PDB file of C-alpha atoms in Angstrom:
ATOM      1  CA  GLU A 285     191.412 134.072  89.664  1.00  0.00           C
ATOM      2  CA  VAL A 286     188.072 132.615  89.360  1.00  0.00           C
ATOM      3  CA  GLN A 287     187.668 130.771  86.128  1.00  0.00           C
ATOM      4  CA  LEU A 288     184.509 128.872  84.743  1.00  0.00           C
ATOM      5  CA  VAL A 289     184.639 126.836  81.615  1.00  0.00           C
ATOM      6  CA  GLU A 290     181.668 125.307  80.262  1.00  0.00           C
ATOM      7  CA  SER A 291     181.648 122.242  77.757  1.00  0.00           C
ATOM      8  CA  GLY A 292     179.638 119.610  76.311  1.00  0.00           C
ATOM      9  CA  GLY A 293     177.517 121.622  73.877  1.00  0.00           C
ATOM     10  CA  GLY A 294     176.769 120.580  70.309  1.00  0.00           C
ATOM     11  CA  LEU A 295     174.243 119.592  67.747  1.00  0.00           C
ATOM     12  CA  VAL A 296     171.490 117.339  69.093  1.00  0.00           C
ATOM     13  CA  GLN A 297     168.148 116.019  67.706  1.00  0.00           C
ATOM     14  CA  PRO A 298     164.798 117.160  69.227  1.00  0.00           C
ATOM     15  CA  GLY A 299     163.751 114.816  72.004  1.00  0.00           C
ATOM     16  CA  ARG A 300     167.467 113.649  72.855  1.00  0.00           C
ATOM     17  CA  SER A 301     169.649 114.420  75.799  1.00  0.00           C
ATOM     18  CA  LEU A 302     172.792 116.261  76.358  1.00  0.00           C
ATOM     19  CA  ARG A 303     174.984 116.905  79.455  1.00  0.00           C
ATOM     20  CA  LEU A 304     176.702 120.102  80.003  1.00  0.00           C
ATOM     21  CA  SER A 305     179.812 120.726  82.392  1.00  0.00           C
ATOM     22  CA  CYS A 306     181.020 123.653  83.961  1.00  0.00           C
ATOM     23  CA  THR A 307     184.634 123.167  85.483  1.00  0.00           C
ATOM     24  CA  ALA A 308     185.792 125.530  88.063  1.00  0.00           C
ATOM     25  CA  SER A 309     188.990 126.881  89.148  1.00  0.00           C
ATOM     26  CA  GLY A 310     190.322 129.654  91.400  1.00  0.00           C
ATOM     27  CA  PHE A 311     188.118 129.102  94.479  1.00  0.00           C
ATOM     28  CA  THR A 312     186.750 126.541  96.815  1.00  0.00           C
ATOM     29  CA  PHE A 313     183.957 125.208  94.601  1.00  0.00           C
ATOM     30  CA  GLY A 314     181.920 123.423  97.382  1.00  0.00           C
ATOM     31  CA  ASP A 315     181.441 126.534  99.152  1.00  0.00           C
ATOM     32  CA  TYR A 316     179.349 128.126  96.596  1.00  0.00           C
ATOM     33  CA  ALA A 317     176.097 127.786  94.972  1.00  0.00           C
ATOM     34  CA  MET A 318     176.279 127.578  91.186  1.00  0.00           C
ATOM     35  CA  SER A 319     173.687 128.695  88.530  1.00  0.00           C
ATOM     36  CA  TRP A 320     173.088 128.045  84.923  1.00  0.00           C
ATOM     37  CA  PHE A 321     172.060 130.837  82.456  1.00  0.00           C
ATOM     38  CA  ARG A 322     171.119 130.499  78.711  1.00  0.00           C
ATOM     39  CA  GLN A 323     170.854 132.985  75.741  1.00  0.00           C
ATOM     40  CA  ALA A 324     169.117 132.101  72.638  1.00  0.00           C
ATOM     41  CA  PRO A 325     170.586 133.505  69.380  1.00  0.00           C
ATOM     42  CA  GLY A 326     170.008 137.269  69.225  1.00  0.00           C
ATOM     43  CA  LYS A 327     167.990 137.292  72.431  1.00  0.00           C
ATOM     44  CA  GLY A 328     168.308 138.154  75.923  1.00  0.00           C
ATOM     45  CA  LEU A 329     169.409 136.217  78.995  1.00  0.00           C
ATOM     46  CA  GLU A 330     167.346 133.528  80.801  1.00  0.00           C
ATOM     47  CA  TRP A 331     167.755 132.001  83.974  1.00  0.00           C
ATOM     48  CA  VAL A 332     167.882 128.201  83.972  1.00  0.00           C
ATOM     49  CA  GLY A 333     168.480 127.153  87.434  1.00  0.00           C
ATOM     50  CA  PHE A 334     170.903 126.717  90.219  1.00  0.00           C
ATOM     51  CA  ILE A 335     172.073 124.340  92.760  1.00  0.00           C
ATOM     52  CA  ARG A 336     172.991 125.300  96.414  1.00  0.00           C
ATOM     53  CA  SER A 337     176.060 124.193  98.263  1.00  0.00           C
ATOM     54  CA  LYS A 338     176.141 121.214 100.346  1.00  0.00           C
ATOM     55  CA  ALA A 339     176.072 123.333 103.413  1.00  0.00           C
ATOM     56  CA  TYR A 340     172.736 124.453 102.295  1.00  0.00           C
ATOM     57  CA  GLY A 341     171.361 121.062 101.322  1.00  0.00           C
ATOM     58  CA  GLY A 342     172.744 120.967  97.695  1.00  0.00           C
ATOM     59  CA  THR A 343     169.280 121.416  96.485  1.00  0.00           C
ATOM     60  CA  THR A 344     168.119 122.747  93.163  1.00  0.00           C
ATOM     61  CA  GLU A 345     165.669 125.384  91.841  1.00  0.00           C
ATOM     62  CA  TYR A 346     164.503 125.468  88.135  1.00  0.00           C
ATOM     63  CA  ALA A 347     162.899 127.904  85.751  1.00  0.00           C
ATOM     64  CA  ALA A 348     159.521 126.896  84.563  1.00  0.00           C
ATOM     65  CA  SER A 349     160.564 126.522  81.082  1.00  0.00           C
ATOM     66  CA  VAL A 350     162.956 123.658  82.123  1.00  0.00           C
ATOM     67  CA  LYS A 351     161.496 122.256  85.221  1.00  0.00           C
ATOM     68  CA  GLY A 352     161.121 118.370  84.972  1.00  0.00           C
ATOM     69  CA  ARG A 353     163.456 118.243  81.950  1.00  0.00           C
ATOM     70  CA  PHE A 354     166.670 119.664  82.985  1.00  0.00           C
ATOM     71  CA  THR A 355     168.611 118.565  86.320  1.00  0.00           C
ATOM     72  CA  ILE A 356     171.517 120.392  87.821  1.00  0.00           C
ATOM     73  CA  SER A 357     174.060 118.399  89.859  1.00  0.00           C
ATOM     74  CA  ARG A 358     177.723 118.984  91.279  1.00  0.00           C
ATOM     75  CA  ASP A 359     180.949 116.934  92.075  1.00  0.00           C
ATOM     76  CA  ASP A 360     182.504 118.956  94.546  1.00  0.00           C
ATOM     77  CA  SER A 361     185.497 116.616  94.330  1.00  0.00           C
ATOM     78  CA  LYS A 362     186.177 117.581  90.860  1.00  0.00           C
ATOM     79  CA  SER A 363     184.881 121.322  91.060  1.00  0.00           C
ATOM     80  CA  ILE A 364     182.318 120.608  88.254  1.00  0.00           C
ATOM     81  CA  ALA A 365     178.537 121.555  87.747  1.00  0.00           C
ATOM     82  CA  TYR A 366     176.475 119.569  85.327  1.00  0.00           C
ATOM     83  CA  LEU A 367     173.406 120.561  83.557  1.00  0.00           C
ATOM     84  CA  GLN A 368     171.581 117.412  82.285  1.00  0.00           C
ATOM     85  CA  MET A 369     169.165 118.119  79.547  1.00  0.00           C
ATOM     86  CA  ASN A 370     166.440 115.699  78.583  1.00  0.00           C
ATOM     87  CA  SER A 371     163.647 115.790  76.262  1.00  0.00           C
ATOM     88  CA  LEU A 372     165.311 118.656  74.529  1.00  0.00           C
ATOM     89  CA  LYS A 373     163.299 121.124  72.137  1.00  0.00           C
ATOM     90  CA  THR A 374     164.149 123.298  69.510  1.00  0.00           C
ATOM     91  CA  GLU A 375     163.556 126.332  71.757  1.00  0.00           C
ATOM     92  CA  ASP A 376     166.363 125.113  74.076  1.00  0.00           C
ATOM     93  CA  THR A 377     168.822 126.269  71.303  1.00  0.00           C
ATOM     94  CA  ALA A 378     171.164 128.782  73.033  1.00  0.00           C
ATOM     95  CA  VAL A 379     174.524 129.340  74.525  1.00  0.00           C
ATOM     96  CA  TYR A 380     174.554 128.145  77.926  1.00  0.00           C
ATOM     97  CA  TYR A 381     176.326 130.054  80.645  1.00  0.00           C
ATOM     98  CA  CYS A 382     177.518 128.726  84.337  1.00  0.00           C
ATOM     99  CA  THR A 383     177.952 131.393  87.014  1.00  0.00           C
ATOM    100  CA  ARG A 384     179.043 131.497  90.627  1.00  0.00           C
ATOM    101  CA  MET A 385     176.509 132.841  93.067  1.00  0.00           C
ATOM    102  CA  VAL A 386     177.763 134.952  95.905  1.00  0.00           C
ATOM    103  CA  GLY A 387     175.094 136.639  98.076  1.00  0.00           C
ATOM    104  CA  GLY A 388     172.780 136.310  95.100  1.00  0.00           C
ATOM    105  CA  VAL A 389     175.209 138.084  92.880  1.00  0.00           C
ATOM    106  CA  TYR A 390     176.282 136.447  89.716  1.00  0.00           C
ATOM    107  CA  GLY A 391     179.816 137.886  89.767  1.00  0.00           C
ATOM    108  CA  HIS A 392     181.744 135.567  87.518  1.00  0.00           C
ATOM    109  CA  TRP A 393     180.689 133.975  84.200  1.00  0.00           C
ATOM    110  CA  GLY A 394     181.972 131.428  81.836  1.00  0.00           C
ATOM    111  CA  GLN A 395     182.432 131.756  78.167  1.00  0.00           C
ATOM    112  CA  GLY A 396     179.503 129.709  77.323  1.00  0.00           C
ATOM    113  CA  THR A 397     178.766 126.743  75.306  1.00  0.00           C
ATOM    114  CA  LEU A 398     176.292 126.467  72.456  1.00  0.00           C
ATOM    115  CA  VAL A 399     173.735 123.952  72.199  1.00  0.00           C
ATOM    116  CA  THR A 400     171.550 123.583  69.021  1.00  0.00           C
ATOM    117  CA  VAL A 401     168.567 121.400  68.875  1.00  0.00           C
ATOM    118  CA  SER A 402     167.790 120.548  65.431  1.00  0.00           C
ATOM    119  CA  SER A 403     166.700 117.562  63.193  1.00  0.00           C
TER     120      SER A 403
ATOM    121  CA  GLN B 151     157.285 138.617  89.380  1.00  0.00           C
ATOM    122  CA  PRO B 152     158.473 141.946  87.940  1.00  0.00           C
ATOM    123  CA  VAL B 153     159.069 143.009  84.475  1.00  0.00           C
ATOM    124  CA  LEU B 154     162.231 144.855  83.530  1.00  0.00           C
ATOM    125  CA  THR B 155     162.071 147.119  80.473  1.00  0.00           C
ATOM    126  CA  GLN B 156     165.083 148.511  78.682  1.00  0.00           C
ATOM    127  CA  PRO B 157     165.199 150.478  75.481  1.00  0.00           C
ATOM    128  CA  PRO B 158     166.712 148.475  72.787  1.00  0.00           C
ATOM    129  CA  SER B 159     169.495 150.607  71.786  1.00  0.00           C
ATOM    130  CA  ALA B 160     171.451 153.855  72.847  1.00  0.00           C
ATOM    131  CA  SER B 161     174.392 155.613  71.342  1.00  0.00           C
ATOM    132  CA  ALA B 162     177.048 158.093  72.447  1.00  0.00           C
ATOM    133  CA  SER B 163     180.196 159.518  70.992  1.00  0.00           C
ATOM    134  CA  LEU B 164     183.702 158.633  72.108  1.00  0.00           C
ATOM    135  CA  GLY B 165     184.597 160.475  75.217  1.00  0.00           C
ATOM    136  CA  ALA B 166     180.913 161.679  76.030  1.00  0.00           C
ATOM    137  CA  SER B 167     178.589 160.178  78.763  1.00  0.00           C
ATOM    138  CA  VAL B 168     175.642 157.873  78.361  1.00  0.00           C
ATOM    139  CA  THR B 169     172.989 156.628  80.867  1.00  0.00           C
ATOM    140  CA  LEU B 170     171.097 153.617  80.381  1.00  0.00           C
ATOM    141  CA  THR B 171     167.813 152.698  82.235  1.00  0.00           C
ATOM    142  CA  CYS B 172     166.318 149.708  83.403  1.00  0.00           C
ATOM    143  CA  THR B 173     162.635 150.257  84.473  1.00  0.00           C
ATOM    144  CA  LEU B 174     161.043 147.824  86.955  1.00  0.00           C
ATOM    145  CA  SER B 175     157.198 147.281  86.742  1.00  0.00           C
ATOM    146  CA  SER B 176     154.883 148.902  89.207  1.00  0.00           C
ATOM    147  CA  GLY B 177     154.866 147.553  92.554  1.00  0.00           C
ATOM    148  CA  TYR B 178     158.658 146.394  92.687  1.00  0.00           C
ATOM    149  CA  SER B 179     160.234 149.880  93.484  1.00  0.00           C
ATOM    150  CA  ASN B 180     162.098 148.264  96.293  1.00  0.00           C
ATOM    151  CA  TYR B 181     164.100 145.722  94.098  1.00  0.00           C
ATOM    152  CA  LYS B 182     167.734 145.741  93.551  1.00  0.00           C
ATOM    153  CA  VAL B 183     168.780 145.210  89.911  1.00  0.00           C
ATOM    154  CA  ASP B 184     172.144 143.911  88.615  1.00  0.00           C
ATOM    155  CA  TRP B 185     173.588 145.181  85.500  1.00  0.00           C
ATOM    156  CA  TYR B 186     175.783 143.106  83.083  1.00  0.00           C
ATOM    157  CA  GLN B 187     177.846 144.012  80.236  1.00  0.00           C
ATOM    158  CA  GLN B 188     178.080 141.540  77.196  1.00  0.00           C
ATOM    159  CA  ARG B 189     180.740 142.490  74.571  1.00  0.00           C
ATOM    160  CA  PRO B 190     180.270 141.180  71.104  1.00  0.00           C
ATOM    161  CA  GLY B 191     180.755 137.280  71.178  1.00  0.00           C
ATOM    162  CA  LYS B 192     181.611 137.175  74.725  1.00  0.00           C
ATOM    163  CA  GLY B 193     179.668 136.122  78.044  1.00  0.00           C
ATOM    164  CA  PRO B 194     178.123 138.499  80.342  1.00  0.00           C
ATOM    165  CA  ARG B 195     180.280 140.344  82.693  1.00  0.00           C
ATOM    166  CA  PHE B 196     178.735 141.519  86.074  1.00  0.00           C
ATOM    167  CA  VAL B 197     179.092 145.291  86.327  1.00  0.00           C
ATOM    168  CA  MET B 198     177.352 146.223  89.835  1.00  0.00           C
ATOM    169  CA  ARG B 199     173.986 145.826  91.820  1.00  0.00           C
ATOM    170  CA  VAL B 200     171.920 148.993  92.312  1.00  0.00           C
ATOM    171  CA  GLY B 201     169.156 149.827  94.611  1.00  0.00           C
ATOM    172  CA  THR B 202     167.356 152.926  95.445  1.00  0.00           C
ATOM    173  CA  GLY B 203     170.271 153.889  97.442  1.00  0.00           C
ATOM    174  CA  GLY B 204     172.719 153.542  94.818  1.00  0.00           C
ATOM    175  CA  ILE B 205     175.276 150.768  94.598  1.00  0.00           C
ATOM    176  CA  VAL B 206     174.921 147.703  96.566  1.00  0.00           C
ATOM    177  CA  GLY B 207     177.964 145.870  97.366  1.00  0.00           C
ATOM    178  CA  SER B 208     181.052 146.023  95.014  1.00  0.00           C
ATOM    179  CA  LYS B 209     181.544 146.603  91.419  1.00  0.00           C
ATOM    180  CA  GLY B 210     182.535 143.539  89.301  1.00  0.00           C
ATOM    181  CA  ASP B 211     186.087 142.673  88.573  1.00  0.00           C
ATOM    182  CA  GLY B 212     187.971 145.190  86.610  1.00  0.00           C
ATOM    183  CA  ILE B 213     185.177 147.526  86.031  1.00  0.00           C
ATOM    184  CA  PRO B 214     186.613 151.167  85.699  1.00  0.00           C
ATOM    185  CA  ASP B 215     185.503 154.067  87.946  1.00  0.00           C
ATOM    186  CA  ARG B 216     183.827 155.528  84.920  1.00  0.00           C
ATOM    187  CA  PHE B 217     180.881 153.172  85.390  1.00  0.00           C
ATOM    188  CA  SER B 218     178.394 154.387  88.104  1.00  0.00           C
ATOM    189  CA  VAL B 219     174.675 153.614  89.034  1.00  0.00           C
ATOM    190  CA  LEU B 220     171.765 155.355  90.543  1.00  0.00           C
ATOM    191  CA  GLY B 221     168.289 154.364  91.621  1.00  0.00           C
ATOM    192  CA  SER B 222     165.189 156.251  91.642  1.00  0.00           C
ATOM    193  CA  GLY B 223     161.448 155.024  92.057  1.00  0.00           C
ATOM    194  CA  LEU B 224     161.192 152.256  89.375  1.00  0.00           C
ATOM    195  CA  ASN B 225     164.338 153.271  87.562  1.00  0.00           C
ATOM    196  CA  ARG B 226     167.779 151.912  87.816  1.00  0.00           C
ATOM    197  CA  TYR B 227     170.489 153.630  86.066  1.00  0.00           C
ATOM    198  CA  LEU B 228     173.890 152.811  84.595  1.00  0.00           C
ATOM    199  CA  THR B 229     175.941 155.848  83.736  1.00  0.00           C
ATOM    200  CA  ILE B 230     179.018 155.602  81.609  1.00  0.00           C
ATOM    201  CA  LYS B 231     181.607 158.470  81.637  1.00  0.00           C
ATOM    202  CA  ASN B 232     184.225 159.268  79.068  1.00  0.00           C
ATOM    203  CA  ILE B 233     183.093 156.386  76.813  1.00  0.00           C
ATOM    204  CA  GLN B 234     185.650 154.350  75.272  1.00  0.00           C
ATOM    205  CA  GLU B 235     185.440 151.972  72.159  1.00  0.00           C
ATOM    206  CA  GLU B 236     185.575 148.839  74.345  1.00  0.00           C
ATOM    207  CA  ASP B 237     182.247 150.054  76.099  1.00  0.00           C
ATOM    208  CA  GLU B 238     180.296 149.211  73.103  1.00  0.00           C
ATOM    209  CA  SER B 239     178.427 146.253  74.200  1.00  0.00           C
ATOM    210  CA  ASP B 240     174.949 144.825  75.189  1.00  0.00           C
ATOM    211  CA  TYR B 241     173.830 146.073  78.562  1.00  0.00           C
ATOM    212  CA  HIS B 242     171.526 143.800  80.498  1.00  0.00           C
ATOM    213  CA  CYS B 243     169.665 144.278  83.728  1.00  0.00           C
ATOM    214  CA  GLY B 244     168.413 141.417  85.858  1.00  0.00           C
ATOM    215  CA  ALA B 245     166.850 141.021  89.369  1.00  0.00           C
ATOM    216  CA  ASP B 246     165.955 138.250  91.481  1.00  0.00           C
ATOM    217  CA  HIS B 247     162.376 137.379  92.711  1.00  0.00           C
ATOM    218  CA  GLY B 248     160.982 135.010  95.264  1.00  0.00           C
ATOM    219  CA  SER B 249     162.462 132.140  97.125  1.00  0.00           C
ATOM    220  CA  GLY B 250     162.560 128.472  97.207  1.00  0.00           C
ATOM    221  CA  SER B 251     160.719 126.756  94.314  1.00  0.00           C
ATOM    222  CA  ASN B 252     159.165 130.369  93.388  1.00  0.00           C
ATOM    223  CA  PHE B 253     162.807 131.753  92.825  1.00  0.00           C
ATOM    224  CA  VAL B 254     163.501 133.092  89.515  1.00  0.00           C
ATOM    225  CA  VAL B 255     165.655 135.688  87.836  1.00  0.00           C
ATOM    226  CA  VAL B 256     164.329 138.010  85.393  1.00  0.00           C
ATOM    227  CA  PHE B 257     166.141 140.088  82.710  1.00  0.00           C
ATOM    228  CA  GLY B 258     165.204 142.897  80.701  1.00  0.00           C
ATOM    229  CA  GLY B 259     165.694 142.665  76.783  1.00  0.00           C
ATOM    230  CA  GLY B 260     169.012 144.261  76.843  1.00  0.00           C
ATOM    231  CA  THR B 261     170.281 147.709  75.508  1.00  0.00           C
ATOM    232  CA  LYS B 262     172.782 147.818  72.614  1.00  0.00           C
ATOM    233  CA  LEU B 263     175.211 150.466  73.220  1.00  0.00           C
ATOM    234  CA  THR B 264     176.968 151.946  70.058  1.00  0.00           C
ATOM    235  CA  VAL B 265     179.878 154.156  70.347  1.00  0.00           C
ATOM    236  CA  LEU B 266     180.235 156.651  67.619  1.00  0.00           C
TER     237      LEU B 266
END
């Protein structure tokens, strides 16, 4: 069974950093691209970015709203995807979800981790 | 990039049917759209992908046969038959656009389905 568990969320001050983790199980992690999404309180879904598998270069793409501030990485030996968030803003407050990408379909999502950016 | 539009709310009685609509902006009639169900307090759950020819690929894990999709013109529909209490959820539609550094995933605002 595919399982994705996000962790690392919490309360952080504006301008500070936070790193989220997405621990995967139930599949060969290294074979898949992984994506991050977020959902601000009471709002809709927003794509954050994704990382390709090593077979496709392990490169990343980001939404314009986070480009230059957020970095996605992966450790295939541990089956973990990371979302490093720097220079956080209050508008980054959201529940952050990781997903597995299969043929462009985001078929499996985690339960999310809440990030609150506030002074 | 496309804009996806969803009505903010819908309602249906227990056991009835309801059709939710996701409308693509002009010029994007060939786009496929993904439907997601999000129960209160939970993460999104992939329902299925829909194009103008109907379902694309397979349904998400555990999605019952009561859920079906159609696509026509700029509209992508999700129909739920014999509505159950557990179907009360927010339903989001999303679509990929572009490639490489121009890649983006766009979403509609979501439709809150209330089961009466």
